[in-house]
Short mmCIF file of C-alpha atoms in Angstrom, two decimals:
data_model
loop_
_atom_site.label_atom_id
_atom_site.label_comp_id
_atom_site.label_asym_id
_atom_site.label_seq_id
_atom_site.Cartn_x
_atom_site.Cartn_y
_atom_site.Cartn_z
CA UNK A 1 0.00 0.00 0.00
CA UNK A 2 2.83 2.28 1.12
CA UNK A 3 4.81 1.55 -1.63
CA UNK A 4 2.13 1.79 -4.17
CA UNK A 5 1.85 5.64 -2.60
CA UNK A 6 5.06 6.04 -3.33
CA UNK A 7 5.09 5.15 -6.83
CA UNK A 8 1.92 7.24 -7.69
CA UNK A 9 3.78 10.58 -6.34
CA UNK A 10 6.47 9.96 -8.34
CA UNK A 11 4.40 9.30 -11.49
CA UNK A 12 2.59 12.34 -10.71
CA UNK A 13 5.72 14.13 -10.36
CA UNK A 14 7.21 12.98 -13.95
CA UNK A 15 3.94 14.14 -15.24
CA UNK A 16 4.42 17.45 -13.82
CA UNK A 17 8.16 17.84 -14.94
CA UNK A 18 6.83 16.40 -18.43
CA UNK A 19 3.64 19.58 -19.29
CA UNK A 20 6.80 21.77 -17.77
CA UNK A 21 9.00 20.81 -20.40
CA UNK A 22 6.19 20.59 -22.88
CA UNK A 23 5.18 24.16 -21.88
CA UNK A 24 9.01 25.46 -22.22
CA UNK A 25 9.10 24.10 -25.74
CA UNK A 26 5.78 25.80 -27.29
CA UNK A 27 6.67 29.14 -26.43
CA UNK A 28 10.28 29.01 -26.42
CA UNK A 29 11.51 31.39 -29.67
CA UNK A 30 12.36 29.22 -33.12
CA UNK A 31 15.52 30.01 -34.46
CA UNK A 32 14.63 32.13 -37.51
CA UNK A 33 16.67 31.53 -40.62
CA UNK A 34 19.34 33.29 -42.13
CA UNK A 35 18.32 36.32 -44.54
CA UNK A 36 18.09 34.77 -48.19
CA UNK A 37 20.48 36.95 -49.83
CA UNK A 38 20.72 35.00 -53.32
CA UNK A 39 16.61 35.24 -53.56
CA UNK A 40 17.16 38.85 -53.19
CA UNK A 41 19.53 39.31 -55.72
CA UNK A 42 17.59 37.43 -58.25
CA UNK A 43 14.36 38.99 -57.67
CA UNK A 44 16.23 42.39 -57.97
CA UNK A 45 18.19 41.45 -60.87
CA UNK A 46 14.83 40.01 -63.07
CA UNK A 47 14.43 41.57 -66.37
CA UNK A 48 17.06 43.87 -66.17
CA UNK A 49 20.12 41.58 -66.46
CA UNK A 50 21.52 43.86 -68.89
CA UNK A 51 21.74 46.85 -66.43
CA UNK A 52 23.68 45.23 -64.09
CA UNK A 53 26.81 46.71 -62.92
CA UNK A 54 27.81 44.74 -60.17
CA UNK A 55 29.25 40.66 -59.84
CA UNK A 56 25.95 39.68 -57.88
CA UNK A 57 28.35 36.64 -56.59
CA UNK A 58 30.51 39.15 -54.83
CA UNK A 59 27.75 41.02 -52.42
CA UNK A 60 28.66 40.50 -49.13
CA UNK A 61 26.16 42.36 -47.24
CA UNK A 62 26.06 42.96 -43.58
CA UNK A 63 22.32 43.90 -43.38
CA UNK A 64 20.82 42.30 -40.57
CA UNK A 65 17.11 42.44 -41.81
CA UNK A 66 15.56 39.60 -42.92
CA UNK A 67 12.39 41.48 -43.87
CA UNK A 68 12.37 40.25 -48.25
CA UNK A 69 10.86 44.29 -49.25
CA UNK A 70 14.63 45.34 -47.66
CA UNK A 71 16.61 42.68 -48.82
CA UNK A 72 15.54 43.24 -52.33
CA UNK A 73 16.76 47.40 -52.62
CA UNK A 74 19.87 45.71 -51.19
CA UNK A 75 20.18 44.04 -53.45
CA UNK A 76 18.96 46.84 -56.48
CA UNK A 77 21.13 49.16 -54.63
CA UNK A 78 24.25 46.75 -55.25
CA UNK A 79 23.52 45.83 -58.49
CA UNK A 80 22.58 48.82 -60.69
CA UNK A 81 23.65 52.29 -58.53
CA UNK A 82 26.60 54.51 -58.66
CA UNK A 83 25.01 57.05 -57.16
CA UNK A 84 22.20 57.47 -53.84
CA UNK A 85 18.77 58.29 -55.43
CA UNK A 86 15.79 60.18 -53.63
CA UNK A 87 13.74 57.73 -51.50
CA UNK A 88 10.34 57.91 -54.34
CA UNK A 89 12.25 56.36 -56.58
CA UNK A 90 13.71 53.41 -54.45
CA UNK A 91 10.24 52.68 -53.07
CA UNK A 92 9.10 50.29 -55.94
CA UNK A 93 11.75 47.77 -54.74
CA UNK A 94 9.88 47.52 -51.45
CA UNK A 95 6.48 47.76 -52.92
CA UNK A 96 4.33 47.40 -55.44
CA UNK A 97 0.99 46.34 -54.73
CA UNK A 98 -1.80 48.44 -56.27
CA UNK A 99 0.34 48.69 -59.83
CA UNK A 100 0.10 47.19 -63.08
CA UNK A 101 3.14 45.57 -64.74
CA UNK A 102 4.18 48.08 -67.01
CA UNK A 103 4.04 50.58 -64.53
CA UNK A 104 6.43 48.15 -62.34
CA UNK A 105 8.36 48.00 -65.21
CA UNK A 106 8.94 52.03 -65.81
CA UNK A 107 9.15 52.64 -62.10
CA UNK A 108 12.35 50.15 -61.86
CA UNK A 109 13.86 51.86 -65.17
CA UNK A 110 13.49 54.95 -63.98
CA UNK A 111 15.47 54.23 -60.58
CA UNK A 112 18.10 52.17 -62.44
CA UNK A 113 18.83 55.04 -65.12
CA UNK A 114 19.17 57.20 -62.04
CA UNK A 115 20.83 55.29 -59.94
CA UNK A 116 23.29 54.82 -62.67
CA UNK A 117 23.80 58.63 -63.55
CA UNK A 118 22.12 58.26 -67.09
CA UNK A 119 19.77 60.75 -68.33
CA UNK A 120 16.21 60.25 -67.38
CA UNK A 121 14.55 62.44 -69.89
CA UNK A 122 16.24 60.57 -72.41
CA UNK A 123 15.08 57.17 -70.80
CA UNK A 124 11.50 58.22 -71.13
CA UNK A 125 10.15 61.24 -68.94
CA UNK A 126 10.47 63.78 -71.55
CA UNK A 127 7.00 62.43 -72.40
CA UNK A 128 5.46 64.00 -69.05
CA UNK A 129 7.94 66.46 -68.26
CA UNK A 130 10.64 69.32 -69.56
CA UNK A 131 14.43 68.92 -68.54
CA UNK A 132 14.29 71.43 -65.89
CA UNK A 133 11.11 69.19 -63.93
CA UNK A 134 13.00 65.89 -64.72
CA UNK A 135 16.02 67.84 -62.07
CA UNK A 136 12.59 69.36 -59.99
CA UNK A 137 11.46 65.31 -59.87
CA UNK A 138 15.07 63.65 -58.75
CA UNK A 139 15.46 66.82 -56.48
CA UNK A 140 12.17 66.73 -54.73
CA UNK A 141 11.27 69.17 -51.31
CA UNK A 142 10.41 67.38 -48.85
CA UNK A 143 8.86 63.30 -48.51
CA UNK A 144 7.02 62.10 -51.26
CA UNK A 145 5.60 59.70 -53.51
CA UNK A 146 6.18 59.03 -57.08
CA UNK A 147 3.94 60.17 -58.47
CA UNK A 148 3.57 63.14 -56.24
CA UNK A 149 7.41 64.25 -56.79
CA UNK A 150 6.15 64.43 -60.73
CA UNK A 151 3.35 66.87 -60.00
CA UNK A 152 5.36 68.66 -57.34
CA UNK A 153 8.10 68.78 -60.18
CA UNK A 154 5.56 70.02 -62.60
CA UNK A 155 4.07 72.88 -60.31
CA UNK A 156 7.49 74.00 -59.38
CA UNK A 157 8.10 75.39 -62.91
CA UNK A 158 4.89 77.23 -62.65
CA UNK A 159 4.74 78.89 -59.31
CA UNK A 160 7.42 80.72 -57.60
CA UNK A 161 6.34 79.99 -53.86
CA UNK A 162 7.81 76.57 -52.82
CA UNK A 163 4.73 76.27 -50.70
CA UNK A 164 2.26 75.87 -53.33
CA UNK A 165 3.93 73.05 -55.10
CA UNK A 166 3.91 71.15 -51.92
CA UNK A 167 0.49 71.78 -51.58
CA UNK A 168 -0.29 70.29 -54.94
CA UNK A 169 1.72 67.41 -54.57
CA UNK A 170 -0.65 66.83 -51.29
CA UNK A 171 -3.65 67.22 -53.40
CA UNK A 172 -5.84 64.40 -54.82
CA UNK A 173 -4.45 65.69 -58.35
CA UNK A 174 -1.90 63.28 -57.71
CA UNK A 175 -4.70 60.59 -58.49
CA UNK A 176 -5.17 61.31 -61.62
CA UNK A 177 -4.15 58.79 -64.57
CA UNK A 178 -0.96 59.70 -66.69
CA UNK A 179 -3.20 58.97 -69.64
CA UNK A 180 -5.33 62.64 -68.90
CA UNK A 181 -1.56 64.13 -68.19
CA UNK A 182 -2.55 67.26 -70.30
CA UNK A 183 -5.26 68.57 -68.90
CA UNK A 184 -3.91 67.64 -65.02
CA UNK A 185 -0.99 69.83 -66.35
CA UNK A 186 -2.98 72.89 -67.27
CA UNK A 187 -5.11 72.42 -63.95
CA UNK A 188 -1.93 72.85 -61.71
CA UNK A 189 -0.78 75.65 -63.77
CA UNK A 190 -4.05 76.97 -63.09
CA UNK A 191 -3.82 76.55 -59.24
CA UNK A 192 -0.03 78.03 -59.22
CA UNK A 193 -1.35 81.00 -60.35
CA UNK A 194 -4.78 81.02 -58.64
CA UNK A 195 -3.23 79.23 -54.95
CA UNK A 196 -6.19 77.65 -52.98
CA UNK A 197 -6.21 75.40 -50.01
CA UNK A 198 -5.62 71.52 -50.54
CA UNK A 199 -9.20 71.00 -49.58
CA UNK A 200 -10.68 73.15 -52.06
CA UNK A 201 -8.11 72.14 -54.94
CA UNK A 202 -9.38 67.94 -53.77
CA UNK A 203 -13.18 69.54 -54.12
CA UNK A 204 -12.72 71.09 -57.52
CA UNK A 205 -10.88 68.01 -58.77
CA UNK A 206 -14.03 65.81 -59.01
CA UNK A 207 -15.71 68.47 -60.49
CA UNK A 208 -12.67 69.34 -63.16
CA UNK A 209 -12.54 65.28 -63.47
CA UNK A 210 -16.37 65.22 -64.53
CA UNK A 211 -15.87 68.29 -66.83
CA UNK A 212 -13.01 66.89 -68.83
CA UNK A 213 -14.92 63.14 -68.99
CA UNK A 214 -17.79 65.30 -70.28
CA UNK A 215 -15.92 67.12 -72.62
CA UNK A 216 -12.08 66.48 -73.62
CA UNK A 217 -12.14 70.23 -75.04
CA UNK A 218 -12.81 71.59 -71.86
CA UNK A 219 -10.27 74.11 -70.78
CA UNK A 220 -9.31 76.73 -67.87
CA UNK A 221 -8.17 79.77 -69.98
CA UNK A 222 -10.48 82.79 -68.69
CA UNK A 223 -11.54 81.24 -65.58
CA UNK A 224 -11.21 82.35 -61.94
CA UNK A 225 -11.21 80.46 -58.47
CA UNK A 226 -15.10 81.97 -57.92
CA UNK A 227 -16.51 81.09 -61.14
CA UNK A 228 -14.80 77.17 -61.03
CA UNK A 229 -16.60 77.56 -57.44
CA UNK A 230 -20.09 79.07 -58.54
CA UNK A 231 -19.77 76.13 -61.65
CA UNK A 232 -18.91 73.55 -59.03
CA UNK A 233 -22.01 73.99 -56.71
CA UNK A 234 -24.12 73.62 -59.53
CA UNK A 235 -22.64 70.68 -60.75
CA UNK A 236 -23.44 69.28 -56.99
CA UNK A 237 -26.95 70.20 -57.38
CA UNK A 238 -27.43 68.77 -60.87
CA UNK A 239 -26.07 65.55 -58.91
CA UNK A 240 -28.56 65.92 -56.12
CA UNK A 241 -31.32 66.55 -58.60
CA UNK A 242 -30.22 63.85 -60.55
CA UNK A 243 -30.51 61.57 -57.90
CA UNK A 244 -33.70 62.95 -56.72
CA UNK A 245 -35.35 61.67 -60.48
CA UNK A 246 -33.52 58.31 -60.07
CA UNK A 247 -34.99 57.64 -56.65
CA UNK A 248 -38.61 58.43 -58.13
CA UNK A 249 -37.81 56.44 -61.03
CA UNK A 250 -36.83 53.72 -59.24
CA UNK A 251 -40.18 53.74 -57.07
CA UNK A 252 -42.84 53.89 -59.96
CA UNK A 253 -40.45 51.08 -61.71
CA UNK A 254 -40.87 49.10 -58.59
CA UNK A 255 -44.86 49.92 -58.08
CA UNK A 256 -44.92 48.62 -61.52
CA UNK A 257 -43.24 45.53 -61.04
CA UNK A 258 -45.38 44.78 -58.17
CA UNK A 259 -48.43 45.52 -59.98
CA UNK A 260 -47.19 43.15 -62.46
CA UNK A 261 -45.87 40.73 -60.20
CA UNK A 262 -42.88 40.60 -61.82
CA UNK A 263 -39.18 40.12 -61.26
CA UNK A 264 -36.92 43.04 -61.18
CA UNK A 265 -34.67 42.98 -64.87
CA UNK A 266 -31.18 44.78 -66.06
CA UNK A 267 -30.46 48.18 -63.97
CA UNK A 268 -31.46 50.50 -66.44
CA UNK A 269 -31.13 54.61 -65.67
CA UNK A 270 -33.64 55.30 -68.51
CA UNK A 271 -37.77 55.54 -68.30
CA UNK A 272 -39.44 54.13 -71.48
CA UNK A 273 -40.81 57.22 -73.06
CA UNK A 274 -43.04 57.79 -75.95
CA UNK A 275 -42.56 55.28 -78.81
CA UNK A 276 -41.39 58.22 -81.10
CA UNK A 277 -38.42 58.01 -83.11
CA UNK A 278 -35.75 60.49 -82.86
CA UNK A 279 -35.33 62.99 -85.79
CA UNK A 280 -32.40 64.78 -87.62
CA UNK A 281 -32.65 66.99 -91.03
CA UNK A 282 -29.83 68.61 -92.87
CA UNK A 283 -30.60 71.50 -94.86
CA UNK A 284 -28.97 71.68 -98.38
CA UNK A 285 -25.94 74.54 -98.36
CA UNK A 286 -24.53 76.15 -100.96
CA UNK A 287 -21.69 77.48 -99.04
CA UNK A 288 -18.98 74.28 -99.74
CA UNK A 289 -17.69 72.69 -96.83
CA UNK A 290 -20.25 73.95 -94.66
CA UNK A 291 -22.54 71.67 -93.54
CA UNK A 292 -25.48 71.93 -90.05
CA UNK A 293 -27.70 69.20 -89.12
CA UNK A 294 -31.10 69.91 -86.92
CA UNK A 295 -31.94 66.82 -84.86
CA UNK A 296 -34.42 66.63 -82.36
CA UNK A 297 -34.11 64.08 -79.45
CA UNK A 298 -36.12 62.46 -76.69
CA UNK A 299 -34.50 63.24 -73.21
CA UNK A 300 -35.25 59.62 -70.93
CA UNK A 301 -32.55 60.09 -68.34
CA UNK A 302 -32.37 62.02 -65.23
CA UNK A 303 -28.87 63.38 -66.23
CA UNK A 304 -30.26 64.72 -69.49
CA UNK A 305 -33.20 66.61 -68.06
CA UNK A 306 -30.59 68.51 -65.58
CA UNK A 307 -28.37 69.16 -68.48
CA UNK A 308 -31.32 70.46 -70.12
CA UNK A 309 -32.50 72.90 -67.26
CA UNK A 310 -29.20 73.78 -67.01
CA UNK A 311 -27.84 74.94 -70.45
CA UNK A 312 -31.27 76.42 -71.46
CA UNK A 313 -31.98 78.27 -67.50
CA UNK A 314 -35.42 76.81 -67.76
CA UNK A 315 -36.83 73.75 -64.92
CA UNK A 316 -37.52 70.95 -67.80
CA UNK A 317 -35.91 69.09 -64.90
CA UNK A 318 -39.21 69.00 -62.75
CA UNK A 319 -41.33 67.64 -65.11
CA UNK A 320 -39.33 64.29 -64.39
CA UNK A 321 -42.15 62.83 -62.44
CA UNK A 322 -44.40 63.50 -65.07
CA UNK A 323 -41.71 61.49 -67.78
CA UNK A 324 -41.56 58.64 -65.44
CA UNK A 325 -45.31 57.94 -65.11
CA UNK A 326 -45.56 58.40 -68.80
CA UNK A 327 -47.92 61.11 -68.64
CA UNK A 328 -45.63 63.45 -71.45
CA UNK A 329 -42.64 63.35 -72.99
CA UNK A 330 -39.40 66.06 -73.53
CA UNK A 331 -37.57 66.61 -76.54
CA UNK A 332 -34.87 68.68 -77.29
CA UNK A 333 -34.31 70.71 -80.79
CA UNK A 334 -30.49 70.89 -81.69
CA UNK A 335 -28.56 72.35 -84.25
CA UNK A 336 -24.97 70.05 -84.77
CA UNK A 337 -21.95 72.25 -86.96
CA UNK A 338 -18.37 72.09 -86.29
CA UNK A 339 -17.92 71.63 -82.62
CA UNK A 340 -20.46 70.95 -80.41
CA UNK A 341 -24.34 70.89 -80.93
CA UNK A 342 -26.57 73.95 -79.67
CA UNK A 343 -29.28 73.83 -78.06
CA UNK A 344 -32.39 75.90 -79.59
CA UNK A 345 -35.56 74.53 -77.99
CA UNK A 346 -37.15 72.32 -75.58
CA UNK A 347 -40.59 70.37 -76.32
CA UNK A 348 -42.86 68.65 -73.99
CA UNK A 349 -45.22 66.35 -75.84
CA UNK A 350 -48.19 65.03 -73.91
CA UNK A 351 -49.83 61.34 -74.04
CA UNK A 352 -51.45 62.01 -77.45
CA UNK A 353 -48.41 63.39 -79.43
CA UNK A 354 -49.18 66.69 -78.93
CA UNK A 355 -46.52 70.20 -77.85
CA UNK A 356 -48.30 71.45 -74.94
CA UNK A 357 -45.28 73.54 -74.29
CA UNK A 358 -42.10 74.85 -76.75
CA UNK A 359 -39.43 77.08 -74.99
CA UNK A 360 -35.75 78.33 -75.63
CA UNK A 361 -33.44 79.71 -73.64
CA UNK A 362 -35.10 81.00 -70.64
CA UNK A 363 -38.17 80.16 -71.53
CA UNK A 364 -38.42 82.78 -74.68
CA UNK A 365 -41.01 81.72 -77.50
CA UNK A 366 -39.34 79.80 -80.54
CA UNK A 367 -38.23 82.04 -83.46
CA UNK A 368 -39.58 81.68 -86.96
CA UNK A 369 -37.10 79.84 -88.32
CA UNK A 370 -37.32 77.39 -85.65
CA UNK A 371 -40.99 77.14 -85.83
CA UNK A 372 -40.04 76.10 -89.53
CA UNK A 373 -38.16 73.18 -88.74
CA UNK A 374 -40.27 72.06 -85.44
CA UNK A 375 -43.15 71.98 -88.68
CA UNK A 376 -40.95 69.35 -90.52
CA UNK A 377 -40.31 67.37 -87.52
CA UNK A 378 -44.33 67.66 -86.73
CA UNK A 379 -45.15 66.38 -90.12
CA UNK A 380 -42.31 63.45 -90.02
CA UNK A 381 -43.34 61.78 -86.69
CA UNK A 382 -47.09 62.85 -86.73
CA UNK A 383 -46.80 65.78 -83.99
CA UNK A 384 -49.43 67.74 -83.33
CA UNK A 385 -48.29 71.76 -82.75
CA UNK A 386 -51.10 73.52 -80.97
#
């Protein structure tokens, strides 16, 4: 019995020293393993083998890092510079998530012809920017990003204060894609010489974004900080109206659905309208050369009844309800030349194909020679003109 006490307490007691040891060895630190150097050099040194200026055998680095992001602009460092670069342009060696390929691509040839004293205009930027920005760009003021060193660059050719470049290269402009580079260039020209906050440069790029998507003609030349301003709250309201119309759209679709009992179909921002065609006559010149078509379109989208209010200062806009429930119809009269079409008049046809109402540009009466062609159209599409 005694014995057999004995034994247990000892068992017990192996069993204790046992989960001890056990214990000891989960949270007892692995040994980590060594920084892989030769990875390093060969992700650093793929695709650009002939840029290499370095034996990549021979590194001997005593960086004690084993983070890979690190180990890799070692290794770029080694292999293709001569010379210390600004930190924007070593930054693609550490990361590139977010970026396509050739964009990888032009980032790494950009820091490699640095880094190896070549000339970078030559090895591409002269597309974007002049000699003196290329300097501007390896030469930046301040911490930035790559693509915020090329606007800072950019702005620092066109205004004088320091400041205001830094400001732009803070701004959303920064966004933009390299594609629209143009117009992005004449915008920041604009705010060097018309300096704003970066919060009011960010609010006027969505609005500049929308005009130039709009219109790739669109330019700044004549314009102030107020009128871009004045322009940009109305652009907010046409939004909010805009979405005003969809929502009520949206709720007679739905009422109709359910009355239908059936399924909701494709997303579609457009009410049905009247089954009328859409119209266009071109009047014989005998000027050469000079051609001007009249067309005359049904508006079945929220965004073109807020265009419509807004270029002819008249509120087509509201009769939106009265479009969606299919209770009338609005057309718009346009004359198309070189450059874009003007707008002459605006129609609003009722359930039996009749204009109840014609107006121009705040709300004047059509002229006669408008009446004239609103007669053709009439007679074409069975219109009746009261």
């Amino acid at each position: 019995m005694a014995h057999s006490l004995i034994q247990r307490r000892q068992e017990a007691e192996r069993a204790r020293v046992e989960a001890y040891e056990l214990s000891l060895r989960h949270v007892s630190q692995r040994t980590r393993p060594p920084p892989d150097f030769e990875n390093a050099i060969k992700e650093a040194r793929r695709g650009f083998e002939a840029d290499v200026v370095r034996d990549a055998s021979a590194w001997k680095p005593r960086l004690k890092t084993r983070d890979v992001a690190r180990l890799r602009l070692g290794a770029a460092r080694y292999l293709f510079a001569r010379y210390p670069v600004a930190e924007h342009l070593e930054q693609i060696w550490i990361d590139g998530a977010g970026l396509g390929i050739h964009e990888i691509v032009l980032r790494k040839r950009w820091y490699i012809v640095a880094a190896s004293g070549g000339s970078l205009y030559a090895a591409g930027a002269a597309e974007w920017l002049s000699r003196k920005e290329v300097h501007a760009f390896l030469n930046p003021l301040g911490k930035v990003g790559f693509e915020a060193a090329i606007w800072q660059a950019i702005a620092r050719t066109y205004a004088s204060d320091p400041g205001v470049a830094m400001q732009i290269a803070r701004s959303r402009i920064t966004q933009t894609p390299r594609a629209e580079h143009g117009f992005w260039r004449e915008v920041v020209r604009f705010f060097c010489a018309h300096p704003t906050t970066v919060e009011e440069m960010d609010d006027l790029r969505d609005y500049l974004a929308a005009c130039y998507r709009r219109d790739p003609e669109f330019s700044l030349k004549g314009r102030s900080l107020a009128s871009l301003g004045r322009l940009m709250r109305e652009w907010h309201h046409d939004l909010e109206e805009i979405a005003r119309i969809e929502a009520a759209r949206r709720r007679a679709e739905a009422a109709q659905n359910r009355a239908h009992r059936s399924a909701t179909g494709p997303v579609d921002d457009s009410w049905p309208g009247a089954a009328i065609a859409d119209w266009s006559w071109s009047p014989s010149s005998k000027v050469r050369g000079r051609r001007e078509d009249y067309v005359v379109v049904q508006l079945r989208t929220a965004a073109d009844l807020v265009a419509e209010t807004r270029s002819m200062r008249h509120c087509v806009a509201t009769y939106a309800s009265k479009c969606i429930a299919g209770h009338a119809s609005i057309w718009s009269l346009r004359r198309r030349a070189a450059g874009a079409p003007d707008r002459l008049l605006t129609i609003e046809l009722d359930r039996r194909a009749r204009a109840v109402q014609v107006r121009g540009f705040a709300n004047r009466v059509p002229h006669p020679e408008e009446c004239k062609i609103l007669e053709r159209w009439a007679q074409a599409r069975g219109i009746e003109l009261l």
